[in-house]
Amino acid sequence: MSTFLALFRRQWAAYFFSPMAYVCLTVFLAVSGLSFVGVVMRSFQDNLVAGDLLFGSQFFWMMALVAMALITMHLFAEERRSGTLETLLTAPVTETQIVTAKFAAALLFFMLMVAPTTLYLPVLLALRAGIGSVEAAPLLTGYLGLLLVGAFYIALGVWVSSLTRNQVVAAIVSFALMYVLFYSEYITYFVRNPVLGAVLNSLSSIRHIMDFSRGIVDTRPIVLYLSGIFVCLFAAVKGLEARKGS
Amino acid sequence: MKENTTEQAVGTRRLWLWRVHPWLSVLLAVCLAAMANFLSERHFFRRDFSEAQTAALSDRTKRLLDQLPFDTRVIVYFRDQDDLVRDVKNLLREYAYASRRVKVEVVDPDRDLARSKDVAVKYELTEANVVVFDGGGKTSFVEAGDVAEFDARTAYSGQPARMTLFKGEQVFSSALLGLMQTNRPVVYFLGGHGERSPDNYDPAAGYSSLVRRIRNEHMDVKTLVFGQEPSMPADLDALVIAGPRKTFVEAELNILKRYLEGSGRLLVLLDAGTEPGLDALLADWGVTVGHDRVAGLTLTGNELLVRDYGDHPITRTLWNVATLFNSPRSIQPAPSREGRWPVPTGLTSAREGTAGVPADRPVAVPLAWCSERGWAEMTPTEQPPKFDPATDRRGPIPVAVAVEKGPVRDIQVEIRPTRLAVFGDSSLVANGPLSAGYNPDIVLNALNWVLGRDPLLAIAPREPRYVRLAIGQGEVQTVFWLIVVLVPALAVFLGFWVWIRRRK
C-alpha cells in the first residue's frame, strides 16, 4: 500500500508541476461555466429537466473528452520517451501498482477539475432565491454518471498511453476512441445489423448520461463501466509485463 | 548438435509463449467482461429517483407488457428537432427495458433517408412525427398530437411550446393493447333523431374527428337507425346517442330499456334546450336530466369551464385538465333519501359516496360539475345568464354522470354489469373543440369505461417537471463573472503560484 501511495503521490505532484494541467483545468472550467450560463439563460424557454443544466450541453462533454485525453496522454508515453519507464519497471514495484497509481492520480485530477461545477447551481440559487427550484436527485445521479464515464475513459487513456511513446499520438487515439464510444448511438444510423446496433446502443455513453441526468440509476451501465475500467487497466498491466519481459 | 537444436526450439517456444501470454490474458479478461455485461443485460436493476418519475412505468403497463404474446417493433418516426422526440424516445426505451418482446427503432426522416423511405412506404406514412406499433400481424399508429398537451399561450407566441401534460404511457399502452386484442369492439352511433353524425365533417356539428380518435383506439364505428334493424345488432358492444333533437317514440324507448336491462352499454350526450324524451328511461337508472342550463366559470360567455371531477375511472386521468362544455344542461344522480347526490365536493371516493347500495341497484356517480360559484340557470334562454336566488340553483351542479349496475358476483358466475355514461352537452366533442385540442379525454375515457376497457383509464398523464429559472440580465452578468471568469482565473492563479514557487 505504501508503494502504491508513493507512486500515486509522485504522479499527483507531476500534474501540478505541468503547465498542461493548468491549461486543461482553466479551459475546461471556462467552457463548462459558459455552457452552464448558456443553458440557464434558455431554461425559461426550453423544456429542460434538472440534469440538463449541468450535463445537457454538448460543449461540456466535448471539453470533458478533450480534457480526459490530455490528462492521460503523458502517463506512460512521456515515461517511455524520456526513458524513465525502464527504471520504474526495474524498481521493486509491481506493474499493477504502477498502473493503478497512475489511474488513481488521473481520476482524482479529473474529479478536481469537475468539482467546481458542483458550486454552479448553489451559487446561482444563492444569488437570487426564488428564481425557481431544481430537483436534487437527477443532479446527484448525473454526477454518478459523470464519475463512471470519466473513470472508464481515463482507464482507456491510461491503456492507450501505455502503447506509444508519443504523447500527441496517445491523445489523438484516446480522444478518437472516447468520441466513438460516447456517440456510438449515432453510428446505428448507418448500421443495419440489429445485433451490432444493440451493442452500439448499449455502449453509447451519451445515452447513459441522459439516463443518469434524468435521475435514473441502472445497473447495466455501471457494470459496463466497471468492467471496462478493469479490462483497460488489466491490458495496460499486461502490456507493461510484456515490455518488461522482452 | 541435435541437443542444441532441441534446446533452441524449446527456447523459441517459451519466448513465443512469454510474448503471447499477456495478450491471451487480456483476451480472457475481455471475455470475462463481455460475460458480465451479457449477464447484467439479463438481470438488471433500474430505478428512477426523480420526483417526476418520467421513467417509471405504471403497474398496468408492466402487466400488459408481461402478457404481450408476440414480438413488437416500435418505430419512432420523428424528426430530431421535434419538442416531443426526447420524451417519446425515453419512454419507449422503458417499454423495451421492461419487455424483451418490444424492440424500438428511431427513424429520423431528415437524417436516415433510406430507412425513412422504407418505413414511409411500408406503413403508408405521409407525414413524420408518428409512432408505429407493428406486431402480431397488425399495426397501430400514435400521432404526436395525441402524446402531449401544450400550453396554448406559448404555442402561438413563437417560443418553444411548453408541454403541460405528457400522455405517452396511456396512448402507447393503448396502441399495444390494440395489437393484442383479437376482436375490435364495435361502437354504434344511433341516428334518426337528429343526432350528430359520425360522417359529418362540419366543425360545429360533425363528429368525424371523434370517430377518427375512436378508431385510433382500436374500435370499429357503425351507425344504427331503429326501424331499419328489427333488434339491436349482434356485434354491438356499445351504443352512442349523441345530441338527439327529436323525441324518441315509445317503441324505441322500449328497445333501449330492454338493451340496458340486458347488460347494455350506453353513452348519451344530451344538449340543453332539446326534449328527446329520455328523462324517464334515464331516471330508472338513477340519472336526473335537468331542464336548465349550467353557467359558471367561462371565458367568452357561452362555454362552461369544468375543473372539478369525481373520483371515477373515467376522470382519474383528468387531473389538472379543464373540460369545456358548451352551455350544458345539468345531469345529476337521482337524489338519495337525504335528498343529496352522492359525491358533493372534492375528489371523494365514488365508492364512499355509494357505500351501502346493493350491487343489483344502479349506482350513479357524478363525473364532473361546475364550481360553487356556478349555478343551474332555470331560464336557459336568458342572455347573459344571471343568478336568480329565487329560481336558480347554486353550484356545484353536475354535468355528467356515470352509472353502473352490478357486477353481481356469485360463487361460479359473474353477471356483466350495465354501464351508462350521460353528458349534458354533445358539442364538447364536435370537430371544432377537438381540433383545438380540447375535451377528447373525458368522452373517450367514458366510452372505454362503458366498454369495460378500464385498465387504460388508470394510466394517468404526467406533468413534466421542467426547470424554469427566471433569471434577469443583472444576475446573468454576475453569474458570468463568477463562474466563467473568476473560477478559471483561480486555476490560472494557482498555476502561476506553483510556477513561481518552483522557480524559487
mmCIF file with all atom_site columns, C-alpha atoms in Angstrom, chain A residues 147-220:
data_model
loop_
_atom_site.group_PDB
_atom_site.id
_atom_site.type_symbol
_atom_site.label_atom_id
_atom_site.label_alt_id
_atom_site.label_comp_id
_atom_site.label_asym_id
_atom_site.label_entity_id
_atom_site.label_seq_id
_atom_site.pdbx_PDB_ins_code
_atom_site.Cartn_x
_atom_site.Cartn_y
_atom_site.Cartn_z
_atom_site.occupancy
_atom_site.B_iso_or_equiv
_atom_site.pdbx_formal_charge
_atom_site.auth_seq_id
_atom_site.auth_comp_id
_atom_site.auth_asym_id
_atom_site.auth_atom_id
_atom_site.pdbx_PDB_model_num
ATOM 1  C CA . LEU A 1 147 ? -17.746 9.783  -12.383 1.00 0.00 ? 147 LEU A CA 1
ATOM 2  C CA . LEU A 1 148 ? -18.331 6.406  -14.043 1.00 0.00 ? 148 LEU A CA 1
ATOM 3  C CA . VAL A 1 149 ? -17.881 7.683  -17.584 1.00 0.00 ? 149 VAL A CA 1
ATOM 4  C CA . GLY A 1 150 ? -14.842 9.693  -16.517 1.00 0.00 ? 150 GLY A CA 1
ATOM 5  C CA . ALA A 1 151 ? -13.224 6.731  -14.745 1.00 0.00 ? 151 ALA A CA 1
ATOM 6  C CA . PHE A 1 152 ? -13.757 4.473  -17.760 1.00 0.00 ? 152 PHE A CA 1
ATOM 7  C CA . TYR A 1 153 ? -12.393 6.969  -20.276 1.00 0.00 ? 153 TYR A CA 1
ATOM 8  C CA . ILE A 1 154 ? -9.403  7.716  -18.082 1.00 0.00 ? 154 ILE A CA 1
ATOM 9  C CA . ALA A 1 155 ? -8.689  3.968  -17.849 1.00 0.00 ? 155 ALA A CA 1
ATOM 10 C CA . LEU A 1 156 ? -8.939  3.888  -21.654 1.00 0.00 ? 156 LEU A CA 1
ATOM 11 C CA . GLY A 1 157 ? -6.484  6.786  -21.858 1.00 0.00 ? 157 GLY A CA 1
ATOM 12 C CA . VAL A 1 158 ? -4.104  5.010  -19.461 1.00 0.00 ? 158 VAL A CA 1
ATOM 13 C CA . TRP A 1 159 ? -4.124  1.935  -21.700 1.00 0.00 ? 159 TRP A CA 1
ATOM 14 C CA . VAL A 1 160 ? -3.608  3.927  -24.923 1.00 0.00 ? 160 VAL A CA 1
ATOM 15 C CA . SER A 1 161 ? -0.779  5.888  -23.305 1.00 0.00 ? 161 SER A CA 1
ATOM 16 C CA . SER A 1 162 ? 0.922   2.607  -22.386 1.00 0.00 ? 162 SER A CA 1
ATOM 17 C CA . LEU A 1 163 ? 1.036   1.612  -26.071 1.00 0.00 ? 163 LEU A CA 1
ATOM 18 C CA . THR A 1 164 ? 3.026   4.533  -27.500 1.00 0.00 ? 164 THR A CA 1
ATOM 19 C CA . ARG A 1 165 ? 5.953   6.799  -26.724 1.00 0.00 ? 165 ARG A CA 1
ATOM 20 C CA . ASN A 1 166 ? 4.374   9.794  -28.458 1.00 0.00 ? 166 ASN A CA 1
ATOM 21 C CA . GLN A 1 167 ? 2.065   11.884 -26.258 1.00 0.00 ? 167 GLN A CA 1
ATOM 22 C CA . VAL A 1 168 ? 0.313   13.507 -29.194 1.00 0.00 ? 168 VAL A CA 1
ATOM 23 C CA . VAL A 1 169 ? -0.450  10.132 -30.752 1.00 0.00 ? 169 VAL A CA 1
ATOM 24 C CA . ALA A 1 170 ? -1.753  8.924  -27.368 1.00 0.00 ? 170 ALA A CA 1
ATOM 25 C CA . ALA A 1 171 ? -4.008  11.977 -27.022 1.00 0.00 ? 171 ALA A CA 1
ATOM 26 C CA . ILE A 1 172 ? -5.390  11.716 -30.563 1.00 0.00 ? 172 ILE A CA 1
ATOM 27 C CA . VAL A 1 173 ? -6.049  7.975  -30.368 1.00 0.00 ? 173 VAL A CA 1
ATOM 28 C CA . SER A 1 174 ? -7.613  8.286  -26.882 1.00 0.00 ? 174 SER A CA 1
ATOM 29 C CA . PHE A 1 175 ? -9.853  11.135 -27.990 1.00 0.00 ? 175 PHE A CA 1
ATOM 30 C CA . ALA A 1 176 ? -10.921 9.269  -31.130 1.00 0.00 ? 176 ALA A CA 1
ATOM 31 C CA . LEU A 1 177 ? -11.837 6.145  -29.118 1.00 0.00 ? 177 LEU A CA 1
ATOM 32 C CA . MET A 1 178 ? -13.660 8.191  -26.480 1.00 0.00 ? 178 MET A CA 1
ATOM 33 C CA . TYR A 1 179 ? -15.548 10.134 -29.138 1.00 0.00 ? 179 TYR A CA 1
ATOM 34 C CA . VAL A 1 180 ? -16.680 6.986  -30.948 1.00 0.00 ? 180 VAL A CA 1
ATOM 35 C CA . LEU A 1 181 ? -17.758 5.311  -27.709 1.00 0.00 ? 181 LEU A CA 1
ATOM 36 C CA . PHE A 1 182 ? -19.500 8.416  -26.438 1.00 0.00 ? 182 PHE A CA 1
ATOM 37 C CA . TYR A 1 183 ? -21.567 8.917  -29.571 1.00 0.00 ? 183 TYR A CA 1
ATOM 38 C CA . SER A 1 184 ? -21.820 5.281  -30.702 1.00 0.00 ? 184 SER A CA 1
ATOM 39 C CA . GLU A 1 185 ? -25.624 5.605  -30.590 1.00 0.00 ? 185 GLU A CA 1
ATOM 40 C CA . TYR A 1 186 ? -25.450 7.770  -33.719 1.00 0.00 ? 186 TYR A CA 1
ATOM 41 C CA . ILE A 1 187 ? -23.467 5.149  -35.642 1.00 0.00 ? 187 ILE A CA 1
ATOM 42 C CA . THR A 1 188 ? -26.591 2.986  -35.566 1.00 0.00 ? 188 THR A CA 1
ATOM 43 C CA . TYR A 1 189 ? -27.989 5.277  -38.291 1.00 0.00 ? 189 TYR A CA 1
ATOM 44 C CA . PHE A 1 190 ? -25.539 3.598  -40.662 1.00 0.00 ? 190 PHE A CA 1
ATOM 45 C CA . VAL A 1 191 ? -25.807 0.066  -39.295 1.00 0.00 ? 191 VAL A CA 1
ATOM 46 C CA . ARG A 1 192 ? -28.454 -2.346 -40.482 1.00 0.00 ? 192 ARG A CA 1
ATOM 47 C CA . ASN A 1 193 ? -27.395 -5.305 -38.330 1.00 0.00 ? 193 ASN A CA 1
ATOM 48 C CA . PRO A 1 194 ? -29.744 -5.318 -35.305 1.00 0.00 ? 194 PRO A CA 1
ATOM 49 C CA . VAL A 1 195 ? -27.239 -7.082 -33.001 1.00 0.00 ? 195 VAL A CA 1
ATOM 50 C CA . LEU A 1 196 ? -24.489 -4.628 -33.814 1.00 0.00 ? 196 LEU A CA 1
ATOM 51 C CA . GLY A 1 197 ? -26.983 -1.811 -33.439 1.00 0.00 ? 197 GLY A CA 1
ATOM 52 C CA . ALA A 1 198 ? -27.962 -3.071 -29.974 1.00 0.00 ? 198 ALA A CA 1
ATOM 53 C CA . VAL A 1 199 ? -24.290 -3.357 -28.943 1.00 0.00 ? 199 VAL A CA 1
ATOM 54 C CA . LEU A 1 200 ? -23.553 0.173  -30.166 1.00 0.00 ? 200 LEU A CA 1
ATOM 55 C CA . ASN A 1 201 ? -26.580 1.489  -28.322 1.00 0.00 ? 201 ASN A CA 1
ATOM 56 C CA . SER A 1 202 ? -25.570 -0.219 -25.095 1.00 0.00 ? 202 SER A CA 1
ATOM 57 C CA . LEU A 1 203 ? -22.024 1.202  -25.387 1.00 0.00 ? 203 LEU A CA 1
ATOM 58 C CA . SER A 1 204 ? -23.192 4.753  -26.051 1.00 0.00 ? 204 SER A CA 1
ATOM 59 C CA . SER A 1 205 ? -22.189 6.974  -23.134 1.00 0.00 ? 205 SER A CA 1
ATOM 60 C CA . ILE A 1 206 ? -24.419 9.827  -24.231 1.00 0.00 ? 206 ILE A CA 1
ATOM 61 C CA . ARG A 1 207 ? -27.399 7.524  -23.784 1.00 0.00 ? 207 ARG A CA 1
ATOM 62 C CA . HIS A 1 208 ? -26.227 6.521  -20.297 1.00 0.00 ? 208 HIS A CA 1
ATOM 63 C CA . ILE A 1 209 ? -25.581 10.121 -19.337 1.00 0.00 ? 209 ILE A CA 1
ATOM 64 C CA . MET A 1 210 ? -29.077 11.085 -20.479 1.00 0.00 ? 210 MET A CA 1
ATOM 65 C CA . ASP A 1 211 ? -30.485 8.422  -18.178 1.00 0.00 ? 211 ASP A CA 1
ATOM 66 C CA . PHE A 1 212 ? -28.309 9.354  -15.213 1.00 0.00 ? 212 PHE A CA 1
ATOM 67 C CA . SER A 1 213 ? -29.098 13.045 -15.595 1.00 0.00 ? 213 SER A CA 1
ATOM 68 C CA . ARG A 1 214 ? -32.838 12.228 -15.538 1.00 0.00 ? 214 ARG A CA 1
ATOM 69 C CA . GLY A 1 215 ? -32.397 10.581 -12.129 1.00 0.00 ? 215 GLY A CA 1
ATOM 70 C CA . ILE A 1 216 ? -32.309 7.000  -13.392 1.00 0.00 ? 216 ILE A CA 1
ATOM 71 C CA . VAL A 1 217 ? -29.871 4.506  -11.930 1.00 0.00 ? 217 VAL A CA 1
ATOM 72 C CA . ASP A 1 218 ? -29.409 1.354  -13.970 1.00 0.00 ? 218 ASP A CA 1
ATOM 73 C CA . THR A 1 219 ? -27.007 -1.456 -13.097 1.00 0.00 ? 219 THR A CA 1
ATOM 74 C CA . ARG A 1 220 ? -26.163 -2.169 -16.754 1.00 0.00 ? 220 ARG A CA 1
#
